[in-house]
C-alpha positions as semicolon CSV with decimal commas, in nm:
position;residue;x (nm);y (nm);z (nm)
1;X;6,312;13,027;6,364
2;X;6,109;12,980;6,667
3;X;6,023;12,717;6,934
4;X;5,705;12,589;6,948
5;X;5,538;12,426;7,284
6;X;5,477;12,080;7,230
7;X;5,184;11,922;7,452
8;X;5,292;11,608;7,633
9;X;5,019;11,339;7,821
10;X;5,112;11,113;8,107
11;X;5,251;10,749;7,909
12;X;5,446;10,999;7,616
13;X;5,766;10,876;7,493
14;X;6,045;11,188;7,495
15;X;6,383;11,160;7,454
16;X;6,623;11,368;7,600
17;X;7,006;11,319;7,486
18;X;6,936;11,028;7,330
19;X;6,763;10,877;7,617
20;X;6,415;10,777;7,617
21;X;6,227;10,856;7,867
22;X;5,829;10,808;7,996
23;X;5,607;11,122;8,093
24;X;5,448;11,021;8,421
25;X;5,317;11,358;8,544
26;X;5,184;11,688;8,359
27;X;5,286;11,934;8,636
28;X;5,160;12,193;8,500
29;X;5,378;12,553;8,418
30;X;5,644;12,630;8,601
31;X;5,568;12,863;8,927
32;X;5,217;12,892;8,753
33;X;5,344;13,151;8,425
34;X;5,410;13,077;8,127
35;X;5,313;12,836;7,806
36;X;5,576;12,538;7,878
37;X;5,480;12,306;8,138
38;X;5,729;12,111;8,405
39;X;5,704;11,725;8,376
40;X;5,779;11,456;8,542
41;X;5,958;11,168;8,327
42;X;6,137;10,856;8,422
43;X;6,409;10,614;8,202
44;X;6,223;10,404;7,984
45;X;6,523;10,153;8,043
46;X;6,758;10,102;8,307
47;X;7,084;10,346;8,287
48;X;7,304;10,093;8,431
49;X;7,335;9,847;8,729
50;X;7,464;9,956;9,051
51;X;7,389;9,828;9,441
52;X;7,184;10,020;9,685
53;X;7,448;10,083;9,978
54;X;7,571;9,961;10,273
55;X;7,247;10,100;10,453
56;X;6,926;10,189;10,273
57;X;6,916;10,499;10,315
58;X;6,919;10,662;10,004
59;X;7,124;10,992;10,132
60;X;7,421;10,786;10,175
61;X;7,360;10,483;9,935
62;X;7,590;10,407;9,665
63;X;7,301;10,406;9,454
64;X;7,288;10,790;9,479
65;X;7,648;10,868;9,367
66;X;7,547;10,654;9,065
67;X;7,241;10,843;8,954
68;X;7,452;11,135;9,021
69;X;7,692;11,061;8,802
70;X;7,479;10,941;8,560
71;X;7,316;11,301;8,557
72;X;7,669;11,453;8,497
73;X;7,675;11,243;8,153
74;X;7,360;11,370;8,091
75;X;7,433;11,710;8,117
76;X;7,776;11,677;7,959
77;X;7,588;11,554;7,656
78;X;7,312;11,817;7,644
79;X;7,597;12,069;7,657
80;X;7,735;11,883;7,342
81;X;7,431;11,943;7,136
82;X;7,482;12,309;7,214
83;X;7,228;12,341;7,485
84;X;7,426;12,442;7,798
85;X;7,086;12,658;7,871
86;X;6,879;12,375;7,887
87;X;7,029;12,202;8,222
88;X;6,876;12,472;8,413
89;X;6,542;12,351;8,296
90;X;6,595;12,040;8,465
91;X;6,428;12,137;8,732
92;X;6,489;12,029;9,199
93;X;6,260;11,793;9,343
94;X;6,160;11,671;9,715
95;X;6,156;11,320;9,762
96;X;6,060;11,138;10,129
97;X;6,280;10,868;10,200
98;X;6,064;10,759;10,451
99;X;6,051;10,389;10,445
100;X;5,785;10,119;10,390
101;X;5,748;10,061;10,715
102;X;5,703;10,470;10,828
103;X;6,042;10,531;10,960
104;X;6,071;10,891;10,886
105;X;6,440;10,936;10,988
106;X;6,615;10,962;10,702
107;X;6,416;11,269;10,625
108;X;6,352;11,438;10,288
109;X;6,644;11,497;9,989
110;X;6,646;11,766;9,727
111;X;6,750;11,614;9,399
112;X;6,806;11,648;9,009
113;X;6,763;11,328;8,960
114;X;6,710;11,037;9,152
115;X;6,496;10,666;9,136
116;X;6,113;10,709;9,181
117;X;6,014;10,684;9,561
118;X;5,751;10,438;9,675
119;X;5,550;10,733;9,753
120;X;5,612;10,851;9,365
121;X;5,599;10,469;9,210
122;X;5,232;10,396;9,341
123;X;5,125;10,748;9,224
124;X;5,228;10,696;8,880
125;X;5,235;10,355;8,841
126;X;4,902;10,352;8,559
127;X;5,158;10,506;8,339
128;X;5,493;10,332;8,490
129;X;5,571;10,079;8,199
130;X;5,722;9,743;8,338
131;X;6,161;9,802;8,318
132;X;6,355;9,618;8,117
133;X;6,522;9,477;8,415
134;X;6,463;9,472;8,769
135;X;6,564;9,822;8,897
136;X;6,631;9,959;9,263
137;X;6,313;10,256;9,398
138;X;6,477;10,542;9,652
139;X;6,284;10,377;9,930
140;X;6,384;10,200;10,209
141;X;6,237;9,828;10,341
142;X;6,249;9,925;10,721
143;X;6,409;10,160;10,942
144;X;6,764;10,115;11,131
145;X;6,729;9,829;11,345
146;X;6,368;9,680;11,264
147;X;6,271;9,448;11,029
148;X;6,388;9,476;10,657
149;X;6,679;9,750;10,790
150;X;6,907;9,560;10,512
151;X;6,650;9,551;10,227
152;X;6,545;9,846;9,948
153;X;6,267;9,812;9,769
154;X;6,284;9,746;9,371
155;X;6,027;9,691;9,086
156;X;6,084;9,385;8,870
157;X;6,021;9,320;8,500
158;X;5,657;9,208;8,562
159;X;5,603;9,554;8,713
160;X;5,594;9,367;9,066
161;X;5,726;9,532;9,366
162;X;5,995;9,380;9,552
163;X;6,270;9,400;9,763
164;X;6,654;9,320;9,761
165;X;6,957;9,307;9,981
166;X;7,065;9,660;9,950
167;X;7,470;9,507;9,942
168;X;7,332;9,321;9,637
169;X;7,436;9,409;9,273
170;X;7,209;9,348;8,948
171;X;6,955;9,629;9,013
172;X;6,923;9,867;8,790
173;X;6,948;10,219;8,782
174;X;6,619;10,396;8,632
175;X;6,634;10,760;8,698
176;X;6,333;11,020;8,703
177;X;6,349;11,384;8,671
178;X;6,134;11,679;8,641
179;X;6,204;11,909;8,326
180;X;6,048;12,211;8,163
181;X;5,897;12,059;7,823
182;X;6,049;12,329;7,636
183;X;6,358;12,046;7,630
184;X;6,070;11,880;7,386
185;X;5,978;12,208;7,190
186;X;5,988;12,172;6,755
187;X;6,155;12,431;6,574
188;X;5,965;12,539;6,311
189;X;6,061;12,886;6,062
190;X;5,878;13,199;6,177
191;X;5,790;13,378;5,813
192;X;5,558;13,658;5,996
193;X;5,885;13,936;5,899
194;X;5,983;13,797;5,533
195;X;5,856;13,974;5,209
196;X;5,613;13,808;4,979
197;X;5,903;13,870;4,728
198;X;6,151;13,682;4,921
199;X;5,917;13,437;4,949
200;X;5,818;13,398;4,575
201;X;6,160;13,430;4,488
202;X;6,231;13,136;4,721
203;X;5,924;12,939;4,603
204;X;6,042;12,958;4,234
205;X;6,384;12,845;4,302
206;X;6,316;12,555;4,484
207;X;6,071;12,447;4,208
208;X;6,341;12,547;3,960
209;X;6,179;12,853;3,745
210;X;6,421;13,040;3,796
């Protein structure tokens, strides 16, 4: 048996432990070798509801430790299937949590997994389909102590942008990820090393001659 690459376009549909998720970004193969290529995927749906924080700040927000442990479940599952290799090909990335209004305090996060970022949302957002309900971005209204300090921005079911007390419940969770797409690869039967014999032999059973 052998894995085959699969080639995936921005506005795909993969799933990925029984999750369905979006491709929003072909980034190409992973530290430029190789035939798989990293992308850049987001829920299709929203993974449950959760509030922001008591700040928006994504770092510390409640909202974080529930995309966490959403990614543990993940993970846990993929393991399941028999693929406790595969989680390392769910690849780091660097999101700004600067917010809307350029307050750059809250710096930069490394992350498995984590909501899109404003910066990320209007990037992608040609292939961003509209959530099934109104889910939570990583980014900030306004910085400590200035206008829209309390709020977090979201993106509601008509694919508008928005914003929401971050103290609030209802908004979703709607993780995105980079992953290798090897996760995606078929399996098909290599037959380069078996015997024209074997394979007659095989042919005529399956046809019943034998």
């Amino acid at each position: 048996m052998k894995n085959t690459c699969i080639s995936h376009k921005p506005g795909d549909i993969v799933q990925l432990a029984g999750i369905d998720f979006v491709v929003l970004e072909d980034r190409g193969p992973f530290n430029g070798e190789g035939e798989n290529h990293d992308l850049f995927i987001l829920a299709l749906e929203g993974q449950g509801e959760s509030r922001f924080g008591d700040t928006n700040n994504y770092a510390e927000s409640d909202l974080k430790g529930q995309v966490e442990g959403w990614l543990y479940r993940l993970t846990e599952k993929m393991a399941g299937d028999g693929r406790e290799s595969d989680i390392d090909l769910i690849r780091t990335r660097t999101i700004s949590l600067t917010t809307l209004d350029g307050y750059k305090g809250y710096g930069e996060l490394e992350v498995k997994a984590a909501p899109l970022t404003l910066d990320e949302a209007r990037r992608c957002a040609e292939f961003m389909p509209d959530p099934d309900t109104a889910s939570w971005l990583a980014t900030g209204w306004g910085g400590p102590e200035h206008y829209g300090a309390a709020y977090a921005l979201g993106v509601n079911t008509s694919g508008n942008w928005s914003s929401n007390v971050c103290s609030n419940a209802g908004y979703a969770i709607r993780p995105a990820l980079v992953v290798s797409s090897s996760l995606f690869a078929s399996t098909e039967l290599d037959l380069s090393e078996v015997s024209t014999d074997d394979l007659l032999s095989e042919l005529r059973r399956r046809i019943g001659a034998e």
